[in-house]
Tab-separated table of N, CA and C in Angstrom:
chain	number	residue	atom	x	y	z
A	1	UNK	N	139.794	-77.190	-138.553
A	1	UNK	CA	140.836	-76.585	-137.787
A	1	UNK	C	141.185	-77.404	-136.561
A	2	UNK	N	142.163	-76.841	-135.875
A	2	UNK	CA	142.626	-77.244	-134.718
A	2	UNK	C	141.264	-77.750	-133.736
A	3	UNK	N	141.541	-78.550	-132.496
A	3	UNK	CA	140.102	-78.548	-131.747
A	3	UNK	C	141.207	-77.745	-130.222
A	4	UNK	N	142.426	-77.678	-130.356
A	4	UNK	CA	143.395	-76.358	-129.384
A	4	UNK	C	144.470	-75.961	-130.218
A	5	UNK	N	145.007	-75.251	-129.997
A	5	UNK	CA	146.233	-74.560	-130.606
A	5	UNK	C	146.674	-73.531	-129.024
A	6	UNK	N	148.285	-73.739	-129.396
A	6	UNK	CA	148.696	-73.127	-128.083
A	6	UNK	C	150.522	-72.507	-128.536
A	7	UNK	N	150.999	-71.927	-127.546
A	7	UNK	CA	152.551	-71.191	-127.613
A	7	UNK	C	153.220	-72.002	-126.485
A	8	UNK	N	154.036	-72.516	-127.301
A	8	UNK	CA	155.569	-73.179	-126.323
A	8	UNK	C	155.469	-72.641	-124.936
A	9	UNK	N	156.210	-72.517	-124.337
A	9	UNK	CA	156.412	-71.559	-123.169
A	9	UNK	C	157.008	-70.582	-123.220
A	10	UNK	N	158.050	-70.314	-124.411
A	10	UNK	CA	159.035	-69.064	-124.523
A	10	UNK	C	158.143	-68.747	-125.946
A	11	UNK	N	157.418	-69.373	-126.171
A	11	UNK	CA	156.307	-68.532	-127.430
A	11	UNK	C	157.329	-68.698	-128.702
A	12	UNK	N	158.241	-70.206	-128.903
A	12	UNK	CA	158.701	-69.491	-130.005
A	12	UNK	C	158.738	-71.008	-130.989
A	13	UNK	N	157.273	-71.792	-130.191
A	13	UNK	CA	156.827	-72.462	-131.247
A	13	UNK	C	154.966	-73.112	-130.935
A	14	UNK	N	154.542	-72.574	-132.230
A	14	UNK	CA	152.688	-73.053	-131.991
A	14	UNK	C	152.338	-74.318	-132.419
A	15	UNK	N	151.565	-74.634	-131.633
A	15	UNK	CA	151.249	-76.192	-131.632
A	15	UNK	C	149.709	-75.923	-131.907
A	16	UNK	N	149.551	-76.946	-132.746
A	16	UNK	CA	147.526	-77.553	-132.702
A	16	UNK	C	147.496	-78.755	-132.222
A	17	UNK	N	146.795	-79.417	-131.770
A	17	UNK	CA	145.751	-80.784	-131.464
A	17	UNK	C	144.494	-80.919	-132.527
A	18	UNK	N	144.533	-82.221	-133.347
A	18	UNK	CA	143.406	-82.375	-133.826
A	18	UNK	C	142.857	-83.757	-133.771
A	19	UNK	N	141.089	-83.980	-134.082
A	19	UNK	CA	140.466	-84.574	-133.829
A	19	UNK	C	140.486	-85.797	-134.628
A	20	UNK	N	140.837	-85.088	-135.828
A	20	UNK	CA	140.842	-85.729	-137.314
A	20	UNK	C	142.439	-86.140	-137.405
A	21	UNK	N	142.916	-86.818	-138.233
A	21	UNK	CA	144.214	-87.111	-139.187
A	21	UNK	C	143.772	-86.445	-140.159
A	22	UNK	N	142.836	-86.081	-141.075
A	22	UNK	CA	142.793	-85.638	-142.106
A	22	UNK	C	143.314	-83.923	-142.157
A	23	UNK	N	142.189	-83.976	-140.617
A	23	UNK	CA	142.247	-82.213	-140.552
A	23	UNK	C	143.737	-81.177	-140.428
A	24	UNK	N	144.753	-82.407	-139.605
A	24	UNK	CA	145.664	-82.480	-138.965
A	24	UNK	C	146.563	-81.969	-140.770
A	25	UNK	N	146.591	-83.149	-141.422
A	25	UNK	CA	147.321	-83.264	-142.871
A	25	UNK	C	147.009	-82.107	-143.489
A	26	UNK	N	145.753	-81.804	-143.238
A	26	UNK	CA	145.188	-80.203	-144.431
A	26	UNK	C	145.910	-79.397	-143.716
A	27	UNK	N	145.786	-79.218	-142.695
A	27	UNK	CA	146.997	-77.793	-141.988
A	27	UNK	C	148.154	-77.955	-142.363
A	28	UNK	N	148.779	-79.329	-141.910
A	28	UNK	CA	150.341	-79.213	-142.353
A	28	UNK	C	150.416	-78.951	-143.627
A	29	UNK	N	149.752	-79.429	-144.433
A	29	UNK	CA	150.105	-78.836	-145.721
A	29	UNK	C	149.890	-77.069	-146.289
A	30	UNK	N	148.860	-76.900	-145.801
A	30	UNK	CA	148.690	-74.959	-145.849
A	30	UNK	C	150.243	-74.529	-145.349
A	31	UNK	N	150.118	-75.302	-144.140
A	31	UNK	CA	151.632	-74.537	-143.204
A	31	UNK	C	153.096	-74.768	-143.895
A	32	UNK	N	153.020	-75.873	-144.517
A	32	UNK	CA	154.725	-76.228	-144.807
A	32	UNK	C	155.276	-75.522	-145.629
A	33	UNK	N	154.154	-74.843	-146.271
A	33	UNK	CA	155.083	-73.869	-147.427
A	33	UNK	C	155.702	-72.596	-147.003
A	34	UNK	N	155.563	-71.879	-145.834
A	34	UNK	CA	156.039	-70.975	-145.432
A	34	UNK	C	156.396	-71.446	-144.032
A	35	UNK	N	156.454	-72.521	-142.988
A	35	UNK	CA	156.821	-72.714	-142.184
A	35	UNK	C	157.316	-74.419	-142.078
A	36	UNK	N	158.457	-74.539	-141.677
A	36	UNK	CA	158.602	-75.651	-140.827
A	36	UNK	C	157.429	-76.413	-139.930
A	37	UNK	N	157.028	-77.449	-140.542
A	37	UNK	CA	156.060	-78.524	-139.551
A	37	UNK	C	156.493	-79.431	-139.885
A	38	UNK	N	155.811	-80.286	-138.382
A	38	UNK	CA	155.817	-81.853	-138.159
A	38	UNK	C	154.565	-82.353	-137.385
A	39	UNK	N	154.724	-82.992	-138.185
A	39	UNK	CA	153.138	-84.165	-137.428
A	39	UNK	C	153.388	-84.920	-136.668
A	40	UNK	N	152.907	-85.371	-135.632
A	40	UNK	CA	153.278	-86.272	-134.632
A	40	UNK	C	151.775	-86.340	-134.047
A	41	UNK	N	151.412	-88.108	-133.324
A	41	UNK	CA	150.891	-88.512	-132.542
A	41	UNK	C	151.150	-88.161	-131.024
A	42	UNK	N	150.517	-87.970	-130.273
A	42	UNK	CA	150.626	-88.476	-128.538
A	42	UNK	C	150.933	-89.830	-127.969
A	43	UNK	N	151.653	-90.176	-127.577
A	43	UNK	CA	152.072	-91.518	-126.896
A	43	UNK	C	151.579	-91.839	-125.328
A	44	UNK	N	150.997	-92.801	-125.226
A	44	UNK	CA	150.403	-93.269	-124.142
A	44	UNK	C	151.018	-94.190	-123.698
A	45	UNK	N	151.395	-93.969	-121.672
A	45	UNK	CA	152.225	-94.576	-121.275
A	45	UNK	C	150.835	-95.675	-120.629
């Protein structure tokens, strides 16, 4: 699972953080079938 999961600010989208890429891919895939996802990295300035 997630290692956080959290609500937008107007709560009207949930986010996870994960540790793994793998772990990250197994969720999106559970999730995409009934919800809209996207995977994305963090960018470091």
């Amino acid at each position: 699972g997630a290692s956080y999961a959290s609500l937008s600010g107007s709560g009207s989208t949930v986010f996870g953080m994960f540790d793994e890429d793998t772990a990250a891919k197994a969720a999106e895939s559970v999730l995409s079938s009934d919800y809209r996802t996207i995977l994305t990295r963090p960018t470091h300035r």
